[in-house]
């Protein structure tokens, strides 16, 4: 048990050290203010120590006054005044501490939030695919905010009460070392009880928060899937699951509070025993005339304050631990190397000609499972390359690699003869436009969303791009035209409309290389014709790599690459490979059948 306790404490210390290492660089801008807080903490501690001392003086002059009432009254006045000053100083110090430590803590939260977000933006999409978005959001928002109370309250409160306890012990020893030793007897027991109870208590609180997460997850899931629950008559089972988790949650929460409640008597009891010991033994010595009565009074007053750090430790342990866990999660994100590293002194090209070449490219998302094997392809400027193949063949992976969301494990990808790894990411992405199937629109106006392609575009240029993309007419018919709010909180757009906005973005960006993922979902014939026309305009004069599904697009391409299970199986123009009687011929035949239906 003791060994486990020691190991646990050691593990905790390590976690704390790790957290400190993460936070260290962030403290730098705040060192001056932190020093200021520390000074005022000392002031508050000193003022806190002064009050019982003054009361001791009061008792002393009352007991020794004996006739010199005028003199005693004057001393009483001085004591009262000193007491007033000490309380004023304490109050002022507390204000400064509270305010400045929160300024520091929130400043730190701000810096952490920005740093974590900035770091996240550097990660390749693989990082985000492997994690739930809620978890990532919580890294930026919740974990950083969790650091605030540990900096502003937990550490500060603990430092104040710890200093106070040390001060008290010094004063007590200077008053009467023997009595101090006596009064200290229960201290180790109180500490022991706190340490022993704290562990199961924290475990219970941790379980409570886990249950809380599980409960919210389940309710959220069930609310989203309410149709399925109702149609499949699953209400009773789901209710049972919710009730089960809720029961567990209640049990854990009550257990956690019960353990907390058990801690109170340990500390209160220790305080009480210390006082009883002082009153009994100190009282006897006072009766014998060996110890002045005012010292006993001061002893009792100081003892009531001695156990304060233990209370504080208990009060803040939870947030302290939560905070440390959060800091360590933040540390993990901050120390993670993005899979795709930007070359700091890489080549910066304003506008490439657009020749794209893949040479012997191998790639695996997971080690050992090759998704692309020995891919070789070249797209000359102004040409269109159509990638064709069954689902899972690796088409999207190829285009993701051209945008350098992933680096090849073997081989290389070059644009204008420059290896992508030697080019600044900024420069590469400046030269690329992507029009994907799943168009993401940000909360904002239509205009903002198109302007995403080029933030400096004028209103006229936005409208011009929308016209090229065949989007102007439908935008015009929206309630507020280009100022209509879209995205989650605004007007819902159809798939075809979203695609045209995405084309308008790409038109506005005017990048030499275009990556296109042709939509598979069907839109009505007229919309499809409009989208097709817009795409043809967009592709003109650019170097395009198209994940093609439509026969017409494939036929018009300068070059077709047929992929199967991560390998190029056929390559050439439509006429060249349609007669091969291979995968391409079969895909074309199937497409024709589908059209005939
Ligand atoms: P296509 O676009 O031709 O349908 P993809 O490039 O999307 O094919 O997928 C190729 C293979 O890689 C598939 O087996 C797919 O399951 C796998 N894959 C795609 N994306 C990921 C990912 N993020 N993590 C792991 N495997 C992936």
mmCIF file of N, CA and C in Angstrom, residues 384-464:
data_model
loop_
_atom_site.group_PDB
_atom_site.id
_atom_site.type_symbol
_atom_site.label_atom_id
_atom_site.label_comp_id
_atom_site.label_asym_id
_atom_site.label_seq_id
_atom_site.Cartn_x
_atom_site.Cartn_y
_atom_site.Cartn_z
ATOM 1 N N UNK A 384 -5.104 17.754 -69.005
ATOM 2 C CA UNK A 384 -6.013 17.187 -68.012
ATOM 3 C C UNK A 384 -5.715 15.707 -67.849
ATOM 4 N N UNK A 385 -5.558 15.324 -66.582
ATOM 5 C CA UNK A 385 -5.347 13.912 -66.287
ATOM 6 C C UNK A 385 -6.577 13.392 -65.569
ATOM 7 N N UNK A 386 -7.153 12.300 -66.092
ATOM 8 C CA UNK A 386 -8.310 11.725 -65.403
ATOM 9 C C UNK A 386 -7.857 10.491 -64.641
ATOM 10 N N UNK A 387 -8.189 10.458 -63.349
ATOM 11 C CA UNK A 387 -7.899 9.273 -62.541
ATOM 12 C C UNK A 387 -9.161 8.439 -62.489
ATOM 13 N N UNK A 388 -9.052 7.207 -62.888
ATOM 14 C CA UNK A 388 -10.227 6.348 -62.977
ATOM 15 C C UNK A 388 -9.937 5.052 -62.219
ATOM 16 N N UNK A 389 -10.973 4.501 -61.620
ATOM 17 C CA UNK A 389 -10.773 3.230 -60.926
ATOM 18 C C UNK A 389 -11.866 2.998 -59.908
ATOM 19 N N UNK A 390 -11.993 1.761 -59.447
ATOM 20 C CA UNK A 390 -13.051 1.484 -58.468
ATOM 21 C C UNK A 390 -12.797 2.185 -57.131
ATOM 22 N N UNK A 391 -13.821 2.237 -56.296
ATOM 23 C CA UNK A 391 -13.692 2.851 -54.973
ATOM 24 C C UNK A 391 -12.570 2.165 -54.195
ATOM 25 N N UNK A 392 -11.758 2.975 -53.547
ATOM 26 C CA UNK A 392 -10.685 2.404 -52.732
ATOM 27 C C UNK A 392 -9.424 2.134 -53.519
ATOM 28 N N UNK A 393 -9.412 2.512 -54.819
ATOM 29 C CA UNK A 393 -8.245 2.226 -55.653
ATOM 30 C C UNK A 393 -7.066 3.133 -55.287
ATOM 31 N N UNK A 394 -7.359 4.311 -54.718
ATOM 32 C CA UNK A 394 -6.275 5.217 -54.316
ATOM 33 C C UNK A 394 -6.311 6.566 -55.014
ATOM 34 N N UNK A 395 -7.432 6.866 -55.679
ATOM 35 C CA UNK A 395 -7.509 8.120 -56.440
ATOM 36 C C UNK A 395 -7.395 9.340 -55.522
ATOM 37 N N UNK A 396 -8.211 9.347 -54.434
ATOM 38 C CA UNK A 396 -8.180 10.497 -53.517
ATOM 39 C C UNK A 396 -6.818 10.618 -52.856
ATOM 40 N N UNK A 397 -6.202 9.477 -52.598
ATOM 41 C CA UNK A 397 -4.896 9.521 -51.951
ATOM 42 C C UNK A 397 -3.898 10.223 -52.867
ATOM 43 N N UNK A 398 -3.955 9.930 -54.157
ATOM 44 C CA UNK A 398 -3.027 10.577 -55.102
ATOM 45 C C UNK A 398 -3.210 12.089 -55.079
ATOM 46 N N UNK A 399 -4.460 12.550 -55.140
ATOM 47 C CA UNK A 399 -4.633 14.013 -55.194
ATOM 48 C C UNK A 399 -4.251 14.643 -53.838
ATOM 49 N N UNK A 400 -4.497 13.925 -52.740
ATOM 50 C CA UNK A 400 -4.088 14.460 -51.439
ATOM 51 C C UNK A 400 -2.583 14.616 -51.377
ATOM 52 N N UNK A 401 -1.890 13.729 -52.075
ATOM 53 C CA UNK A 401 -0.432 13.802 -52.040
ATOM 54 C C UNK A 401 0.091 14.927 -52.905
ATOM 55 N N UNK A 402 -0.635 15.230 -53.978
ATOM 56 C CA UNK A 402 -0.210 16.360 -54.802
ATOM 57 C C UNK A 402 -0.365 17.660 -53.992
ATOM 58 N N UNK A 403 -1.390 17.707 -53.147
ATOM 59 C CA UNK A 403 -1.574 18.891 -52.299
ATOM 60 C C UNK A 403 -0.676 18.811 -51.062
ATOM 61 N N UNK A 404 0.106 17.785 -50.977
ATOM 62 C CA UNK A 404 1.033 17.482 -49.879
ATOM 63 C C UNK A 404 0.343 17.449 -48.516
ATOM 64 N N UNK A 405 -0.807 16.763 -48.478
ATOM 65 C CA UNK A 405 -1.394 16.468 -47.178
ATOM 66 C C UNK A 405 -0.625 15.296 -46.562
ATOM 67 N N UNK A 406 -0.008 14.514 -47.436
ATOM 68 C CA UNK A 406 0.841 13.403 -46.996
ATOM 69 C C UNK A 406 2.096 13.393 -47.844
ATOM 70 N N UNK A 407 3.172 12.893 -47.274
ATOM 71 C CA UNK A 407 4.407 12.724 -48.040
ATOM 72 C C UNK A 407 4.550 11.258 -48.424
ATOM 73 N N UNK A 408 5.143 10.993 -49.598
ATOM 74 C CA UNK A 408 5.325 9.584 -49.972
ATOM 75 C C UNK A 408 6.360 8.906 -49.073
ATOM 76 N N UNK A 409 6.169 7.605 -48.866
ATOM 77 C CA UNK A 409 7.161 6.875 -48.081
ATOM 78 C C UNK A 409 8.373 6.519 -48.952
ATOM 79 N N UNK A 410 8.102 6.413 -50.226
ATOM 80 C CA UNK A 410 9.182 6.171 -51.185
ATOM 81 C C UNK A 410 8.841 6.943 -52.439
ATOM 82 N N UNK A 411 9.865 7.301 -53.207
ATOM 83 C CA UNK A 411 9.620 8.019 -54.448
ATOM 84 C C UNK A 411 9.437 9.494 -54.178
ATOM 85 N N UNK A 412 9.104 10.240 -55.232
ATOM 86 C CA UNK A 412 8.921 11.671 -55.010
ATOM 87 C C UNK A 412 7.870 12.268 -55.939
ATOM 88 N N UNK A 413 7.395 13.433 -55.518
ATOM 89 C CA UNK A 413 6.409 14.153 -56.317
ATOM 90 C C UNK A 413 7.036 15.499 -56.637
ATOM 91 N N UNK A 414 6.978 15.863 -57.893
ATOM 92 C CA UNK A 414 7.611 17.137 -58.255
ATOM 93 C C UNK A 414 6.632 18.028 -59.001
ATOM 94 N N UNK A 415 6.773 19.311 -58.751
ATOM 95 C CA UNK A 415 6.034 20.288 -59.545
ATOM 96 C C UNK A 415 7.078 21.189 -60.175
ATOM 97 N N UNK A 416 7.025 21.351 -61.482
ATOM 98 C CA UNK A 416 8.050 22.105 -62.216
ATOM 99 C C UNK A 416 9.447 21.615 -61.835
ATOM 100 N N UNK A 417 9.601 20.331 -61.661
ATOM 101 C CA UNK A 417 10.896 19.723 -61.310
ATOM 102 C C UNK A 417 11.384 20.025 -59.895
ATOM 103 N N UNK A 418 10.538 20.605 -59.071
ATOM 104 C CA UNK A 418 10.951 20.824 -57.671
ATOM 105 C C UNK A 418 10.238 19.778 -56.808
ATOM 106 N N UNK A 419 11.011 19.063 -56.017
ATOM 107 C CA UNK A 419 10.411 18.098 -55.082
ATOM 108 C C UNK A 419 9.530 18.883 -54.108
ATOM 109 N N UNK A 420 8.322 18.368 -53.868
ATOM 110 C CA UNK A 420 7.388 19.107 -52.995
ATOM 111 C C UNK A 420 7.991 19.371 -51.622
ATOM 112 N N UNK A 421 8.855 18.436 -51.176
ATOM 113 C CA UNK A 421 9.441 18.587 -49.846
ATOM 114 C C UNK A 421 10.454 19.721 -49.783
ATOM 115 N N UNK A 422 10.853 20.202 -50.974
ATOM 116 C CA UNK A 422 11.820 21.309 -50.988
ATOM 117 C C UNK A 422 11.132 22.629 -51.292
ATOM 118 N N UNK A 423 9.828 22.571 -51.365
ATOM 119 C CA UNK A 423 9.086 23.792 -51.697
ATOM 120 C C UNK A 423 8.369 24.258 -50.434
ATOM 121 N N UNK A 424 8.271 25.547 -50.244
ATOM 122 C CA UNK A 424 7.510 26.027 -49.094
ATOM 123 C C UNK A 424 6.051 25.586 -49.248
ATOM 124 N N UNK A 425 5.458 25.119 -48.152
ATOM 125 C CA UNK A 425 4.060 24.675 -48.218
ATOM 126 C C UNK A 425 3.152 25.789 -48.727
ATOM 127 N N UNK A 426 3.474 26.974 -48.245
ATOM 128 C CA UNK A 426 2.718 28.157 -48.630
ATOM 129 C C UNK A 426 2.701 28.336 -50.149
ATOM 130 N N UNK A 427 3.873 28.169 -50.746
ATOM 131 C CA UNK A 427 4.014 28.353 -52.185
ATOM 132 C C UNK A 427 3.243 27.275 -52.936
ATOM 133 N N UNK A 428 3.346 26.031 -52.433
ATOM 134 C CA UNK A 428 2.643 24.932 -53.083
ATOM 135 C C UNK A 428 1.138 25.178 -53.069
ATOM 136 N N UNK A 429 0.628 25.496 -51.899
ATOM 137 C CA UNK A 429 -0.825 25.625 -51.764
ATOM 138 C C UNK A 429 -1.344 26.851 -52.517
ATOM 139 N N UNK A 430 -0.485 27.861 -52.653
ATOM 140 C CA UNK A 430 -0.868 29.053 -53.418
ATOM 141 C C UNK A 430 -1.128 28.675 -54.889
ATOM 142 N N UNK A 431 -0.428 27.638 -55.339
ATOM 143 C CA UNK A 431 -0.515 27.250 -56.743
ATOM 144 C C UNK A 431 -1.549 26.168 -57.033
ATOM 145 N N UNK A 432 -2.319 25.827 -56.011
ATOM 146 C CA UNK A 432 -3.294 24.737 -56.136
ATOM 147 C C UNK A 432 -4.703 25.214 -55.827
ATOM 148 N N UNK A 433 -5.654 24.696 -56.591
ATOM 149 C CA UNK A 433 -7.058 24.867 -56.194
ATOM 150 C C UNK A 433 -7.646 23.485 -56.103
ATOM 151 N N UNK A 434 -8.588 23.327 -55.174
ATOM 152 C CA UNK A 434 -9.242 22.026 -55.071
ATOM 153 C C UNK A 434 -10.743 22.219 -55.113
ATOM 154 N N UNK A 435 -11.403 21.472 -55.938
ATOM 155 C CA UNK A 435 -12.869 21.475 -55.929
ATOM 156 C C UNK A 435 -13.263 20.049 -55.586
ATOM 157 N N UNK A 436 -13.758 19.873 -54.370
ATOM 158 C CA UNK A 436 -14.022 18.514 -53.899
ATOM 159 C C UNK A 436 -15.514 18.211 -53.900
ATOM 160 N N UNK A 437 -15.816 16.947 -53.652
ATOM 161 C CA UNK A 437 -17.229 16.544 -53.606
ATOM 162 C C UNK A 437 -17.938 17.142 -52.411
ATOM 163 N N UNK A 438 -17.267 16.985 -51.248
ATOM 164 C CA UNK A 438 -17.861 17.519 -50.033
ATOM 165 C C UNK A 438 -17.413 18.950 -49.886
ATOM 166 N N UNK A 439 -18.280 19.870 -50.282
ATOM 167 C CA UNK A 439 -17.873 21.268 -50.221
ATOM 168 C C UNK A 439 -18.143 21.787 -48.816
ATOM 169 N N UNK A 440 -17.131 22.369 -48.211
ATOM 170 C CA UNK A 440 -17.352 22.920 -46.880
ATOM 171 C C UNK A 440 -17.569 24.423 -46.983
ATOM 172 N N UNK A 441 -18.699 24.855 -46.451
ATOM 173 C CA UNK A 441 -18.962 26.297 -46.438
ATOM 174 C C UNK A 441 -18.860 26.783 -45.002
ATOM 175 N N UNK A 442 -18.174 27.902 -44.827
ATOM 176 C CA UNK A 442 -18.030 28.447 -43.477
ATOM 177 C C UNK A 442 -19.254 29.285 -43.140
ATOM 178 N N UNK A 443 -19.506 29.446 -41.840
ATOM 179 C CA UNK A 443 -20.602 30.324 -41.439
ATOM 180 C C UNK A 443 -20.238 31.736 -41.860
ATOM 181 N N UNK A 444 -21.037 32.304 -42.699
ATOM 182 C CA UNK A 444 -20.731 33.643 -43.202
ATOM 183 C C UNK A 444 -21.576 33.890 -44.431
ATOM 184 N N UNK A 445 -21.277 34.973 -45.137
ATOM 185 C CA UNK A 445 -22.097 35.285 -46.302
ATOM 186 C C UNK A 445 -21.572 34.523 -47.522
ATOM 187 N N UNK A 446 -22.390 34.533 -48.572
ATOM 188 C CA UNK A 446 -21.977 33.913 -49.836
ATOM 189 C C UNK A 446 -20.684 34.583 -50.302
ATOM 190 N N UNK A 447 -20.667 35.910 -50.185
ATOM 191 C CA UNK A 447 -19.505 36.668 -50.655
ATOM 192 C C UNK A 447 -18.236 36.223 -49.911
ATOM 193 N N UNK A 448 -18.356 36.133 -48.565
ATOM 194 C CA UNK A 448 -17.188 35.699 -47.765
ATOM 195 C C UNK A 448 -16.706 34.338 -48.206
ATOM 196 N N UNK A 449 -17.663 33.464 -48.482
ATOM 197 C CA UNK A 449 -17.296 32.097 -48.841
ATOM 198 C C UNK A 449 -16.600 32.017 -50.193
ATOM 199 N N UNK A 450 -17.031 32.855 -51.124
ATOM 200 C CA UNK A 450 -16.338 32.848 -52.424
ATOM 201 C C UNK A 450 -14.961 33.500 -52.243
ATOM 202 N N UNK A 451 -14.949 34.572 -51.439
ATOM 203 C CA UNK A 451 -13.707 35.318 -51.260
ATOM 204 C C UNK A 451 -12.639 34.484 -50.539
ATOM 205 N N UNK A 452 -13.038 33.382 -49.967
ATOM 206 C CA UNK A 452 -12.088 32.477 -49.339
ATOM 207 C C UNK A 452 -10.980 32.108 -50.333
ATOM 208 N N UNK A 453 -11.345 32.126 -51.620
ATOM 209 C CA UNK A 453 -10.369 31.807 -52.674
ATOM 210 C C UNK A 453 -9.332 32.893 -52.848
ATOM 211 N N UNK A 454 -9.691 34.096 -52.476
ATOM 212 C CA UNK A 454 -8.753 35.215 -52.602
ATOM 213 C C UNK A 454 -9.275 36.383 -51.764
ATOM 214 N N UNK A 455 -8.731 36.549 -50.586
ATOM 215 C CA UNK A 455 -9.273 37.544 -49.637
ATOM 216 C C UNK A 455 -9.192 38.972 -50.169
ATOM 217 N N UNK A 456 -8.310 39.197 -51.155
ATOM 218 C CA UNK A 456 -8.151 40.574 -51.645
ATOM 219 C C UNK A 456 -9.064 40.891 -52.822
ATOM 220 N N UNK A 457 -9.890 39.931 -53.215
ATOM 221 C CA UNK A 457 -10.716 40.152 -54.405
ATOM 222 C C UNK A 457 -11.744 41.269 -54.168
ATOM 223 N N UNK A 458 -11.986 42.040 -55.200
ATOM 224 C CA UNK A 458 -12.995 43.096 -55.087
ATOM 225 C C UNK A 458 -14.382 42.472 -55.279
ATOM 226 N N UNK A 459 -15.399 43.268 -54.977
ATOM 227 C CA UNK A 459 -16.773 42.784 -55.159
ATOM 228 C C UNK A 459 -17.019 42.373 -56.600
ATOM 229 N N UNK A 460 -16.482 43.180 -57.530
ATOM 230 C CA UNK A 460 -16.697 42.904 -58.951
ATOM 231 C C UNK A 460 -16.066 41.564 -59.320
ATOM 232 N N UNK A 461 -14.865 41.328 -58.758
ATOM 233 C CA UNK A 461 -14.183 40.072 -59.077
ATOM 234 C C UNK A 461 -14.961 38.872 -58.515
ATOM 235 N N UNK A 462 -15.552 39.054 -57.323
ATOM 236 C CA UNK A 462 -16.355 37.978 -56.729
ATOM 237 C C UNK A 462 -17.531 37.668 -57.649
ATOM 238 N N UNK A 463 -18.208 38.707 -58.119
ATOM 239 C CA UNK A 463 -19.371 38.504 -58.988
ATOM 240 C C UNK A 463 -18.947 37.864 -60.306
ATOM 241 N N UNK A 464 -17.821 38.329 -60.827
ATOM 242 C CA UNK A 464 -17.304 37.784 -62.084
ATOM 243 C C UNK A 464 -17.039 36.281 -61.938
#
